[in-house]
Amino acid sequence: MRLLLEGVAPGEAAKQPDWAKPVQPSIPRTVRIFLASSNELLADRDAFENHFRRENDRYLETGQYLKIERWENFLDTVSSTRKQDDYNQAIKDCDIFVSLFATKAGKFTEEEFDTAYAQFKTDGTPVIFTFFKNVAVSIGDVVREDMKSLWEMQDKLKKLGHFYTTYENLQDLNLQFTSQLQKLADKGALK
């Protein structure tokens, strides 16, 4: 009867094409990347997140999933302390911390960098990247306090012995960060 209905003799397994055979799904390792910047670089944060969400198909093939975390993606619920503390905890738990700067270092972005750096000094994570965007600035639009905060951030990085990376546009940022991810993968740091 089975041979007539299904074309398979009793005890004989049905032949299936490879694509139809069930596979044991492997659970990818989630690489948590916290992305920080002042509001002036909102478009860059959006583009960075979207780029790496699209790239995740390729990363999944290597057993990894990149999860971009930003304050905008958190729940807007009241925190038992202050909301920034929730973001800072996520930074402590992330694998990679990326901060973007243009004409200022916002006070929360600087606090987030300090949180990431303190965590790095404690246990060696997260891996920290700093990117400074080369932007044209009109003298009439310069806000002294903003530029001062930017220069102070650059001085802080210099005192730490860190050489920050500059980028010209979104494609340049994505290319440079992809290159850094590949270097981390080559060292086995993303496993």
CSV table of C-alpha atoms in Angstrom, one decimal:
chain,number,residue,atom,x,y,z
A,1,MET,CA,0.0,0.0,0.0
A,2,ARG,CA,2.8,2.4,0.9
A,3,LEU,CA,4.5,1.7,-2.4
A,4,LEU,CA,1.4,2.6,-4.3
A,5,LEU,CA,0.6,5.8,-2.3
A,6,GLU,CA,4.0,7.1,-1.6
A,7,GLY,CA,6.2,5.4,-4.0
A,8,VAL,CA,8.2,3.9,-1.2
A,9,ALA,CA,8.4,0.2,-0.3
A,10,PRO,CA,8.0,-0.7,3.4
A,11,GLY,CA,11.3,-0.2,5.2
A,12,GLU,CA,12.8,1.9,2.5
A,13,ALA,CA,13.5,5.6,3.2
A,14,ALA,CA,12.1,8.2,0.9
A,15,LYS,CA,14.7,9.9,-1.2
A,16,GLN,CA,14.8,13.6,-0.6
A,17,PRO,CA,16.8,16.3,-2.3
A,18,ASP,CA,19.6,17.7,0.0
A,19,TRP,CA,17.8,21.0,0.4
A,20,ALA,CA,14.7,19.3,1.8
A,21,LYS,CA,16.5,17.2,4.4
A,22,PRO,CA,16.2,18.5,8.0
A,23,VAL,CA,19.3,20.0,9.4
A,24,GLN,CA,20.4,20.4,13.0
A,25,PRO,CA,20.4,24.1,13.4
A,26,SER,CA,23.5,25.5,15.1
A,27,ILE,CA,23.1,28.4,17.4
A,28,PRO,CA,25.3,31.3,16.2
A,29,ARG,CA,27.4,33.2,18.7
A,30,THR,CA,26.0,36.7,19.2
A,31,VAL,CA,28.6,39.4,19.0
A,32,ARG,CA,27.2,42.4,20.8
A,33,ILE,CA,28.3,45.7,19.5
A,34,PHE,CA,27.4,48.9,21.4
A,35,LEU,CA,27.3,51.9,19.1
A,36,ALA,CA,27.6,55.3,20.7
A,37,SER,CA,27.7,58.9,19.4
A,38,SER,CA,26.1,62.2,20.0
A,39,ASN,CA,22.9,63.1,18.2
A,40,GLU,CA,24.8,64.9,15.4
A,41,LEU,CA,25.7,61.5,14.0
A,42,LEU,CA,22.3,59.9,14.2
A,43,ALA,CA,22.3,59.3,10.4
A,44,ASP,CA,25.7,57.6,10.7
A,45,ARG,CA,24.5,55.4,13.5
A,46,ASP,CA,21.4,54.4,11.5
A,47,ALA,CA,23.4,53.6,8.4
A,48,PHE,CA,26.0,51.6,10.4
A,49,GLU,CA,23.3,49.5,12.1
A,50,ASN,CA,21.5,48.9,8.8
A,51,HIS,CA,24.7,47.9,7.0
A,52,PHE,CA,25.7,45.3,9.5
A,53,ARG,CA,22.1,44.0,9.8
A,54,ARG,CA,22.3,43.3,6.1
A,55,GLU,CA,25.7,41.8,6.5
A,56,ASN,CA,24.4,39.3,9.1
A,57,ASP,CA,23.5,36.7,6.5
A,58,ARG,CA,27.2,36.4,5.7
A,59,TYR,CA,28.3,36.4,9.3
A,60,LEU,CA,25.7,33.7,10.1
A,61,GLU,CA,27.6,31.4,7.7
A,62,THR,CA,30.6,31.8,10.0
A,63,GLY,CA,28.5,31.0,13.1
A,64,GLN,CA,28.2,34.6,14.3
A,65,TYR,CA,25.4,37.1,14.6
A,66,LEU,CA,26.2,40.8,15.0
A,67,LYS,CA,23.8,42.5,17.4
A,68,ILE,CA,24.1,46.3,17.2
A,69,GLU,CA,23.0,47.9,20.5
A,70,ARG,CA,22.1,51.6,20.7
A,71,TRP,CA,20.2,53.6,23.3
A,72,GLU,CA,17.4,54.1,20.8
A,73,ASN,CA,16.7,50.4,20.8
A,74,PHE,CA,16.1,50.1,24.6
A,75,LEU,CA,12.7,50.2,26.2
A,76,ASP,CA,11.7,53.7,27.4
A,77,THR,CA,10.8,52.4,30.8
A,78,VAL,CA,11.8,54.1,34.1
A,79,SER,CA,15.0,52.9,35.5
A,80,SER,CA,15.6,52.2,39.2
A,81,THR,CA,18.6,54.6,39.0
A,82,ARG,CA,18.8,56.5,35.7
A,83,LYS,CA,18.3,55.3,32.2
A,84,GLN,CA,22.0,56.0,31.3
A,85,ASP,CA,22.9,53.3,33.9
A,86,ASP,CA,21.0,50.8,31.8
A,87,TYR,CA,23.0,51.8,28.7
A,88,ASN,CA,26.2,51.6,30.7
A,89,GLN,CA,25.4,48.1,31.9
A,90,ALA,CA,24.8,47.0,28.2
A,91,ILE,CA,28.3,48.5,27.4
A,92,LYS,CA,29.8,46.4,30.2
A,93,ASP,CA,28.2,43.3,28.8
A,94,CYS,CA,29.1,43.9,25.1
A,95,ASP,CA,31.9,42.4,23.1
A,96,ILE,CA,32.7,45.5,21.1
A,97,PHE,CA,32.2,49.2,21.8
A,98,VAL,CA,32.2,51.7,18.9
A,99,SER,CA,32.1,55.4,19.4
A,100,LEU,CA,31.7,58.0,16.7
A,101,PHE,CA,32.6,61.6,16.9
A,102,ALA,CA,32.3,64.6,14.5
A,103,THR,CA,32.3,68.1,15.9
A,104,LYS,CA,31.8,67.2,19.6
A,105,ALA,CA,32.0,64.5,22.2
A,106,GLY,CA,28.6,64.5,23.8
A,107,LYS,CA,28.6,64.1,27.6
A,108,PHE,CA,26.8,60.8,27.4
A,109,THR,CA,29.0,59.5,24.6
A,110,GLU,CA,32.1,60.4,26.7
A,111,GLU,CA,30.5,58.7,29.8
A,112,GLU,CA,29.8,55.6,27.6
A,113,PHE,CA,33.5,55.6,26.4
A,114,ASP,CA,34.6,55.9,30.0
A,115,THR,CA,32.4,53.0,31.0
A,116,ALA,CA,33.7,50.8,28.2
A,117,TYR,CA,37.3,51.7,29.0
A,118,ALA,CA,36.9,51.0,32.8
A,119,GLN,CA,35.4,47.6,31.9
A,120,PHE,CA,38.2,46.9,29.4
A,121,LYS,CA,40.8,47.7,32.1
A,122,THR,CA,39.0,45.3,34.5
A,123,ASP,CA,38.6,42.2,32.3
A,124,GLY,CA,39.9,43.0,28.8
A,125,THR,CA,36.5,43.5,27.2
A,126,PRO,CA,34.9,45.1,25.3
A,127,VAL,CA,37.2,45.7,22.3
A,128,ILE,CA,37.0,49.5,21.9
A,129,PHE,CA,37.0,51.4,18.6
A,130,THR,CA,36.9,55.2,18.2
A,131,PHE,CA,36.1,56.8,14.8
A,132,PHE,CA,36.3,60.5,14.1
A,133,LYS,CA,34.4,61.8,11.1
A,134,ASN,CA,36.2,64.4,8.9
A,135,VAL,CA,33.5,67.0,8.4
A,136,ALA,CA,33.6,70.5,6.9
A,137,VAL,CA,32.7,73.0,9.5
A,138,SER,CA,31.7,76.6,8.8
A,139,ILE,CA,33.4,79.0,11.3
A,140,GLY,CA,30.0,80.7,11.8
A,141,ASP,CA,28.5,77.4,12.9
A,142,VAL,CA,31.2,76.4,15.4
A,143,VAL,CA,30.1,76.0,19.0
A,144,ARG,CA,33.1,76.6,21.2
A,145,GLU,CA,32.0,74.2,23.9
A,146,ASP,CA,31.3,71.4,21.4
A,147,MET,CA,34.7,71.7,19.8
A,148,LYS,CA,36.4,71.9,23.2
A,149,SER,CA,34.7,68.7,24.2
A,150,LEU,CA,36.0,67.1,20.9
A,151,TRP,CA,39.5,68.2,21.5
A,152,GLU,CA,39.4,67.1,25.1
A,153,MET,CA,38.3,63.7,24.0
A,154,GLN,CA,41.1,63.5,21.5
A,155,ASP,CA,43.6,64.5,24.2
A,156,LYS,CA,42.1,61.8,26.5
A,157,LEU,CA,42.7,59.2,23.8
A,158,LYS,CA,46.2,60.5,23.2
A,159,LYS,CA,47.0,60.2,27.0
A,160,LEU,CA,45.7,56.6,26.8
A,161,GLY,CA,48.1,55.9,23.9
A,162,HIS,CA,45.2,55.2,21.6
A,163,PHE,CA,45.3,56.2,17.9
A,164,TYR,CA,41.8,56.9,16.8
A,165,THR,CA,40.6,56.2,13.3
A,166,THR,CA,39.2,58.9,11.0
A,167,TYR,CA,36.5,58.3,8.3
A,168,GLU,CA,35.3,60.4,5.4
A,169,ASN,CA,31.8,59.0,4.8
A,170,LEU,CA,29.5,56.1,5.7
A,171,GLN,CA,31.1,53.7,3.1
A,172,ASP,CA,34.5,54.5,4.6
A,173,LEU,CA,33.3,53.8,8.1
A,174,ASN,CA,31.7,50.5,7.1
A,175,LEU,CA,34.7,49.4,5.2
A,176,GLN,CA,37.1,50.2,8.0
A,177,PHE,CA,35.0,48.6,10.7
A,178,THR,CA,34.5,45.5,8.5
A,179,SER,CA,38.3,45.3,8.1
A,180,GLN,CA,38.7,45.5,11.9
A,181,LEU,CA,36.1,42.7,12.4
A,182,GLN,CA,38.0,40.5,10.0
A,183,LYS,CA,41.2,41.1,11.9
A,184,LEU,CA,39.5,40.2,15.1
A,185,ALA,CA,38.1,37.0,13.5
A,186,ASP,CA,41.5,36.1,12.1
A,187,LYS,CA,42.9,36.4,15.7
A,188,GLY,CA,40.0,34.2,17.0
A,189,ALA,CA,38.7,37.1,19.1
A,190,LEU,CA,35.1,36.7,17.8
A,191,LYS,CA,34.6,33.0,18.8
